[in-house]
Structure formats: structure tokens, C-alpha cells
């Protein structure tokens, strides 16, 4: 393996960094302790660039690019924090809140929610858009897991872990735009799913309070993603193959 | 044509209130109505949610007694799971409820009511509040604030936060008491006792100079309802329902709170969002009952702790059979604070409070669950109907202020009858009506959770010929 040719050098926030050519801007930024907010990104599963929170500026490109899906190149100059980026990130967060029904104070994920944490972090103290107040329901048919569509941000992390890590393919998306929703199998009650292995990986992956252990009350969804990381690591590093 | 005088809003009550006083042609007061116009629709929007979320949601109904909703909600959840919760969990919930009683009663007595009877009904409104009390009776006001803090401390060492602690859950509680927390409560108890003693002595003095108020502020026969232990001892979280009448006779006893519908009827008054419950067997007019401290003290055979039992004897000298004046709610609150302090003290010696066996686990085993608990203001019912997945289909909450609504109407009418001269609404009358309501310590945001639609525009009572006098005061 030739490593020398694979190495790219680039500048992130004025700092010279080097990276492998298959890495994304997000990977490199994280390696160098540069914070870029993310929501749909989850270590171990493919990125899809859905949430647009990780947008960065790249010199020479008028468009903002999502750091999680943009590969590095030689001489790239990336800015991860600017007035413009902060404006768009805040707007994106506000739109996420306005789109469904988030009542953090009584949410199972209160205090442990990635969306909430980012909103605090980006100084979002109010939402400038009209709330949509859609009528989404809950699916409590599974024996020990529940889904509240009101809190789903459609990041599809649950779908991706279900397909790519568990290999069950139970979780899917249906619909378009704001009317999209996460479904189980061919849109049937979760409890009736024949493919769900009840592994709970979707629960571990969910950044919000949309997926939770049944019986949880406010602030009780304190997720442990270490099990997910453990499985991903083991798989990628082939720790289980003999 | 009947005439109506409107007083709006009643200040220093949580939430907003509107009162109508009805006059006949001769200008005499015939009736009064205490409208609650704030609308929070909790029952409606909880439908479709999971029952297990309710202990997180329902404490939001009220910032003054969140713990009561928390506990009733968790209890309703226990019933849906059909589990017997670990003994430690029950004891811990009780401890929290005692803390709640102390903090809420202290707030009512020292912050909201004492300024009236200590500074005088007719002292200027801007002075007749807790700040005025601090200025004139500094030590007392300070002690009262500290007593409330003590109650909050009990809640905090258990639930982690003073308000809205989603700590009790269906099946039990989330955490036990720490040794350190127990030590903090224990160390504070003597001071809390001393303050309660001062307040009791003080109120007895007030009573001797306020005979007229005791006669006028909601002094009428009614029924009383509350929870009692199997042997009739004062209860605040477990036990069964008892009804007594004003002669002190027990008219219904040991009724399972889950069967409340066999004894409580609810009528919805068109002009108000408040549901007015009454004792079903006697009908709406004769079935008026009162709940809360006055009722609990009238109902119980004993407090079950020595100091409060001594005090109960003195309290009972103010009535024949039952104590019928709502002005005595203040006194009853102090006796309950005293009892709570004694029960807290007793609880702290129980090793169970430090147990780790705190939460029972189960699925949905019953499609309906009722949780009842004595909130500081009176018996609180949470009645949930769920589907087999635990999704709420129907929610019925019966709160204390609603149950006292009919009694509050009578109280207002009684006071107005004595103080209204013609159609002139005087400050002194306003002050007294307000206090009449304050005797019940109504928490208005909490009592208006009921779902309804039409009453919002009723608030805009047309100023046509019907309204002969109006007073709006902030
Ligand atoms: S999912 Fe997160 S942002 Fe949404 S209500 Fe729950 S805590 Fe708040
Ligand atoms: S359920 Fe959770 S993980 Fe799945 S799409 Fe919604 S927010 Fe993302
Ligand atoms: S994390 Fe990059 S778009 Fe969501």
C-alpha cells in the first residue's frame, strides 16, 4: 500500500492539516479537534448529507458543502465557522423544531438529546418560523420500544443502522418532504414486524427522543452508543473473523 | 331583570379568575359565581401519548403543586401496570408528598394569606403582600419563607429539582434518599417546628380578633371529602375515600378511589371551564362538598402523630361536629404542616428510604388506571384509559380547586351579601371577597385543565344592561 500518494494537505480554519484522500472534511476536522455540528452523521454507517448542519465554506466554491459527504482534496481551504455558517445552522435548527412537535421539558430525551444540545450550542433561544404543529402519532406496538414521530427529524440514522449494521432492513422511509416518515417494513405497526430482530440499535442511534425504551418518562432516555461503536469497530476491524 | 357585578381578576392567586355576583331587583345578592377562564386543555392533548409520559407531562399543569400531579400520575400508571410498587418507593413518594404539603401550605399561609389578616384587610394593596409583611413583621416573614424552603428541600433531595421533578414513575420512583439528603432534612426540622409553632400561636390570636371573618368567610354546612387510612387516621397519599357531613357523621367510607364515579358527579358550568364535582347520591345542590386541609381535619379520626393530635383537639373546638368556616382552612393548614413535620421526622428513621429496590416493571395489565393522592388543596384524581399498547385514549383529571368550586361560590355570595351596599364596589369588599377565595388557596391554572371550547368568549360579558357595576384590578 502506498501511503505517500494518498496523503492530501489542506487548510481547515487556517490550520494546516493532512488527510488520507478517502477521508471527508468532517473526518479530518474531528481528527484535529475542530468542531463541526452534525445530526445525521453516525460513525460506522454511510453518510447521506441529510441534515445540512455540517455545512462548511470551501474557498473557490460559492455553495456551502456538507462536511460529512465532501471528500478532501489537495490544497482545499475550509472554513467551519463564520457568520454565514452560524446563520444557516441556526436557521436549519429552527426549521427542524418548527417542523414537528418538540416539547423538550416533557421529552424522554430531555438533557440527552443531540438536537437540543446543538440548539443550545448555536444559541437558539427562540424559533422565528411558525410552528407547523403537525398531527403525528406514536407507535407503541412493539413490546419494549416506542416511536414518537413528533420528535423525529428524519435523519435516517435508525434506518441506516437497521440496514447496514443489523442487516434487518426493518426501518424505512416513506413519503416526501415534510410528510416523510419513518416506517417499519411496509408501513405496518412496529409490533407486527416480522423482520425486526428487537436488537435496539435504532434506539441507540436516534439523536432525539423519537425512539425510546417504552415506559420511559421525561429525561430518561440516556442513550449508550458505546455498544453501537463496539459493533462497528469489531466489524470494520474484522475483530470477529477467524 | 337580574344584575351582575363582575370582579376581575382576583390578584395573588396563581392564574386568573373572574367573579360574578348576581343581584335581584332589590339589589340583594342572590348568588355568586367564580369563573375560571384560563384554559389549558391537558386532558385533550394527552390523548394519544404514552401513559408512562404522564408523570413528566402532568406536573406542568401547575407550578405550585407539581408533585401532586406527579404522584397521582405515577399511581395511575401503577394501576395500569397492575403492580404493587416496592415498599421503599411508596415510602419515598409519601415523603415527597409531605414536603409538598409543607411548602404549599407555607406559601399559602405566609406569602398569600397572612398579609391580609396581619396587615389588615384595608391596608393598601401595594403593602398587603409578602413584601409588606417583610417590612412590618420581618422575622415572621423570613421564617415563613424558610419554612417553604424546607418543604422544597425535601422535594429537592428526592427529586433533584424543586419543581417538575419527573421522579415518580409508573411502578415506583427513580432514586432513593441519600444519607446526606436525610441529614440535611433532619438538621432543618427543629427550625421548621419552631416556625410552625409561632404561626399556630399567631393564628389563634388572629382568630380571637376575627370572629366576624370566621362567621362570614364561607361558614355554611357542607360535606367533606378526603382520603383516610383504614382506621380513619389522616392520610395524604394512600388510604380510601371518606365523606362526612357538617355534623361530623360519616356518610360514606372506605370507598376505593378507583370507584370515585360512584360517589362523585361532575357538572360543567357553561360560564366556566371548571368542572364542578358534587357528591352524587345527594345531587348537585345538597351534594356540595369541600376538600383540602379543612376537610381532611374534619374527616379524620386522628392525625396519628402526637403534636398534631393535640392541635387537632383545639382546632375542633371551633366547630360542632365539623368546623364549618372556610376561614379555618388557614388553621387546618398549620395543623397539617405540623403533622407533616412529625411524619417526615418519623420517616427519616426508616432504612427503607435508602433502598435500591425502587421500581416494579410490567407491561399493560389493565386498560384503566386511577391514581388518587391528597394534594395540599385536596384530593386529586388522575383517571387514565389506555389501549393495549399503553396509548392514552381518555384522561380525566379531578383537581381540588374544581371540587371546591361550588363552596367557593357560596363563600363569595356570603361575603358579598354582607359587604355590598347598593351597586358600589368598594375596595374593602373586594379585599374580603378575594380573601374568601384565598381561604381555599385555589390554584387556578391547575383547576382549569378541563377540555372545553365555548367558554372563552363568555369572558367578554357584554356591558349591556346586565352589568351594573364592574371593577377590574390588577
Ligand atoms: S427530541 Fe430533543 S429537541 Fe425534540 S423535544 Fe425531545 S429533547 Fe427536545
Ligand atoms: S427516529 Fe430518530 S434516528 Fe430515526 S430518523 Fe427519526 S430522529 Fe432519526
Ligand atoms: S451531518 Fe452532514 S448533513 Fe447531516
XYZ file of C-alpha atoms in Angstrom, chain B residues 93-438:
346
model
C -43.370 9.072 47.400
C -45.045 9.748 50.720
C -42.034 11.645 51.951
C -42.127 13.827 48.867
C -45.819 14.490 49.307
C -45.215 15.620 52.877
C -42.574 18.031 51.632
C -45.093 19.275 49.110
C -47.742 19.846 51.759
C -45.325 21.858 53.883
C -44.096 24.040 51.043
C -47.510 24.679 49.560
C -49.225 25.401 52.870
C -46.376 27.673 53.947
C -46.740 29.591 50.698
C -50.464 29.920 51.196
C -50.230 30.970 54.811
C -47.227 33.253 54.924
C -46.957 34.654 51.424
C -50.552 34.851 50.283
C -52.874 34.996 53.272
C -51.013 36.360 56.285
C -50.604 39.829 54.710
C -54.409 40.125 54.787
C -55.038 39.255 58.376
C -51.805 40.595 59.830
C -51.585 43.891 57.980
C -55.331 44.346 57.881
C -57.841 43.876 55.088
C -57.932 47.544 54.439
C -54.264 48.304 54.374
C -53.209 49.496 50.919
C -52.956 46.766 48.310
C -49.374 47.635 47.454
C -48.379 46.953 51.059
C -50.675 43.996 51.638
C -48.333 41.355 50.273
C -45.334 39.387 51.362
C -43.053 42.406 50.900
C -45.254 44.433 53.171
C -45.060 41.585 55.625
C -41.280 41.542 55.402
C -41.254 45.253 56.167
C -43.557 45.015 59.165
C -43.014 41.513 60.545
C -39.535 40.793 59.300
C -38.779 37.766 61.438
C -42.086 36.107 60.780
C -41.957 36.671 57.040
C -38.429 35.366 56.900
C -39.298 32.313 58.953
C -42.263 31.647 56.685
C -40.119 31.828 53.581
C -37.647 29.463 55.208
C -40.424 27.033 56.109
C -41.465 26.909 52.486
C -37.848 26.331 51.532
C -37.712 23.434 53.941
C -40.587 21.748 52.097
C -38.884 22.423 48.800
C -35.687 20.997 50.186
C -37.440 17.704 50.948
C -38.675 17.602 47.373
C -35.287 18.511 46.029
C -33.260 15.934 47.933
C -35.569 13.311 46.451
C -36.401 14.580 43.002
C -33.351 16.630 42.210
C -35.235 19.810 41.333
C -37.702 21.917 43.248
C -40.371 21.883 40.623
C -41.447 19.447 37.945
C -39.385 16.508 39.098
C -40.251 13.515 36.871
C -39.048 11.368 39.687
C -42.008 9.176 40.457
C -42.719 6.833 37.571
C -45.274 4.115 36.907
C -44.032 1.245 39.061
C -42.112 3.265 41.628
C -39.547 6.033 41.825
C -36.275 6.730 40.102
C -33.980 7.321 43.031
C -33.807 6.849 46.766
C -32.922 9.237 49.541
C -29.231 9.796 50.187
C -27.762 9.791 53.683
C -26.574 13.283 53.035
C -30.057 14.378 51.981
C -31.574 12.797 55.073
C -29.077 14.657 57.242
C -29.991 17.937 55.596
C -33.678 17.426 56.270
C -33.061 16.298 59.818
C -30.936 19.300 60.642
C -33.608 21.677 59.399
C -36.523 20.077 61.261
C -36.185 21.929 64.601
C -36.348 25.296 62.879
C -39.371 24.205 60.829
C -41.102 23.074 64.017
C -40.371 26.365 65.754
C -41.802 28.398 62.871
C -44.930 26.282 62.766
C -45.413 26.797 66.478
C -45.089 30.562 66.103
C -47.588 30.536 63.239
C -50.065 28.448 65.208
C -49.945 30.784 68.181
C -50.237 33.737 65.909
C -53.248 32.408 64.096
C -55.021 31.606 67.336
C -54.579 35.263 68.218
C -55.974 36.248 64.834
C -58.973 34.023 65.412
C -59.820 35.714 68.681
C -59.918 39.098 66.968
C -61.515 37.933 63.723
C -64.704 36.317 64.891
C -66.642 38.203 62.281
C -64.470 36.854 59.478
C -64.756 33.344 60.815
C -68.517 33.809 60.735
C -68.637 35.245 57.246
C -65.894 33.681 55.220
C -67.538 30.599 53.875
C -69.318 29.481 57.006
C -72.032 27.074 55.920
C -72.852 23.407 56.211
C -71.439 21.160 53.520
C -69.970 17.724 53.082
C -66.272 16.996 53.334
C -64.240 14.530 51.347
C -60.742 13.163 51.648
C -58.589 10.084 51.969
C -58.333 8.324 55.310
C -56.407 5.273 56.491
C -58.364 2.065 57.159
C -58.662 3.059 60.825
C -59.712 6.596 59.964
C -56.342 8.226 60.597
C -55.382 11.284 58.498
C -53.993 10.247 55.135
C -52.227 12.105 52.367
C -51.237 9.556 49.790
C -52.724 6.128 50.412
C -56.000 5.115 52.000
C -59.563 5.289 50.789
C -62.201 7.984 50.412
C -64.437 9.137 53.202
C -67.318 11.621 53.154
C -68.634 13.287 56.282
C -71.337 15.888 56.776
C -71.270 19.058 58.820
C -72.475 17.280 61.922
C -69.366 15.144 61.687
C -71.185 11.946 60.750
C -69.588 9.626 58.268
C -71.892 9.243 55.292
C -69.634 7.128 53.089
C -66.410 5.424 53.982
C -63.542 3.344 52.614
C -64.507 3.895 49.020
C -61.818 2.816 46.625
C -60.668 5.977 44.791
C -60.860 3.963 41.565
C -64.628 3.895 42.092
C -64.891 7.657 42.517
C -67.556 7.794 39.849
C -69.965 6.023 42.148
C -69.774 8.922 44.602
C -68.712 11.939 42.588
C -70.774 13.518 39.851
C -69.407 16.320 37.701
C -71.393 19.185 36.287
C -69.845 21.585 33.823
C -70.971 25.157 34.279
C -71.457 26.867 30.985
C -69.766 30.028 32.041
C -66.666 28.375 33.329
C -64.130 25.821 32.284
C -64.141 24.408 35.734
C -65.945 21.145 36.251
C -67.848 21.262 39.491
C -67.977 17.908 41.217
C -70.601 17.043 43.826
C -71.493 14.070 45.980
C -73.536 12.038 43.563
C -76.055 10.375 45.909
C -77.253 13.772 47.189
C -77.314 15.636 43.886
C -75.793 18.923 42.844
C -77.404 21.174 45.418
C -77.152 19.114 48.563
C -74.020 17.293 47.498
C -71.663 20.273 47.756
C -68.504 19.104 49.439
C -65.247 20.677 50.408
C -61.801 19.127 50.095
C -58.379 20.103 51.352
C -56.989 20.821 54.803
C -60.306 21.781 56.420
C -62.000 18.678 55.037
C -59.160 16.345 55.954
C -59.134 17.591 59.521
C -62.892 17.269 59.765
C -62.882 13.741 58.411
C -60.096 12.016 60.172
C -60.322 10.209 63.479
C -56.869 11.437 64.427
C -53.722 12.860 62.863
C -51.668 9.904 64.050
C -48.773 11.971 65.428
C -48.726 13.468 68.923
C -48.237 17.215 68.462
C -50.675 17.479 65.601
C -53.196 15.395 67.509
C -53.046 17.876 70.384
C -53.592 20.681 67.927
C -56.464 18.844 66.251
C -58.318 18.859 69.567
C -58.018 22.638 69.795
C -58.997 23.014 66.154
C -62.159 21.046 66.718
C -63.328 23.377 69.455
C -64.131 25.821 66.646
C -66.999 23.731 65.378
C -69.771 21.464 66.442
C -69.248 18.129 64.782
C -67.368 19.710 61.912
C -65.550 23.004 61.628
C -67.645 24.752 59.006
C -65.922 28.085 58.424
C -63.578 28.249 55.477
C -61.580 30.884 57.330
C -60.365 27.934 59.384
C -58.662 26.475 56.325
C -55.720 28.601 57.418
C -55.651 26.935 60.796
C -56.042 23.494 59.243
C -53.052 24.191 57.009
C -50.877 24.875 60.005
C -52.002 21.680 61.728
C -51.161 19.773 58.572
C -47.741 21.374 58.371
C -47.164 20.245 61.930
C -48.323 16.708 61.174
C -46.171 16.607 58.048
C -43.100 17.623 60.021
C -43.755 14.862 62.536
C -44.287 12.296 59.795
C -41.143 13.425 57.995
C -39.185 13.062 61.206
C -40.565 9.581 61.703
C -39.870 8.587 58.101
C -36.211 9.533 58.298
C -35.534 6.685 60.694
C -36.753 4.116 58.200
C -33.866 2.270 56.486
C -36.168 1.519 53.539
C -35.726 5.071 52.324
C -32.206 4.210 51.235
C -33.211 1.037 49.431
C -32.228 0.258 45.855
C -35.353 -1.759 45.170
C -37.390 1.108 43.819
C -39.174 0.228 40.652
C -41.511 -2.552 39.611
C -41.626 -3.468 35.961
C -44.600 -4.702 33.990
C -46.470 -4.232 30.760
C -50.040 -3.110 30.306
C -52.204 -5.270 32.516
C -55.208 -3.054 32.994
C -56.769 -0.755 30.458
C -57.808 1.748 33.078
C -55.902 3.167 35.999
C -56.911 5.667 38.643
C -54.383 7.379 40.866
C -55.527 9.445 43.827
C -53.447 11.477 46.203
C -54.087 14.287 48.642
C -52.710 17.422 47.075
C -52.237 20.306 49.502
C -55.530 21.741 48.228
C -57.460 18.490 48.308
C -57.935 15.108 46.752
C -56.566 14.785 43.254
C -57.653 12.078 40.831
C -55.930 11.038 37.638
C -58.024 8.608 35.643
C -56.450 7.149 32.509
C -57.860 4.797 29.918
C -55.289 3.234 27.593
C -55.217 0.799 24.698
C -53.266 -2.417 24.983
C -50.070 -0.620 23.966
C -50.400 1.931 26.741
C -51.523 4.764 24.498
C -53.925 7.082 26.276
C -57.462 7.020 24.975
C -59.065 9.122 27.654
C -57.815 11.252 30.509
C -59.922 12.608 33.326
C -58.356 14.794 35.979
C -60.337 15.874 39.002
C -58.497 18.579 40.854
C -59.014 20.113 44.245
C -59.991 23.602 43.164
C -62.712 22.154 40.946
C -64.092 20.225 43.870
C -64.154 23.340 45.996
C -65.748 25.411 43.265
C -69.313 25.226 44.496
C -68.177 26.017 48.018
C -66.201 28.984 46.735
C -69.306 30.312 45.010
C -71.188 30.130 48.271
C -68.351 31.820 50.094
C -68.261 34.723 47.661
C -72.038 35.134 47.857
C -71.920 35.104 51.630
C -69.257 37.782 51.812
C -70.885 39.934 49.137
C -74.180 39.750 50.948
C -72.579 41.350 53.991
C -70.352 43.913 52.408
C -72.157 45.057 49.305
C -74.114 48.262 49.732
C -76.059 49.123 46.617
C -74.009 48.657 43.473
C -70.911 50.396 44.671
C -67.928 48.110 44.650
C -65.666 49.213 47.420
C -62.065 48.265 47.979
C -62.849 46.724 51.376
C -65.429 44.441 49.806
C -63.080 43.436 47.029
C -60.393 42.659 49.528
C -62.707 40.486 51.570
C -64.053 38.563 48.618
C -60.538 37.919 47.485
C -59.652 36.626 50.857
C -62.732 34.433 50.942
C -61.444 32.750 47.829
C -57.921 32.665 49.091
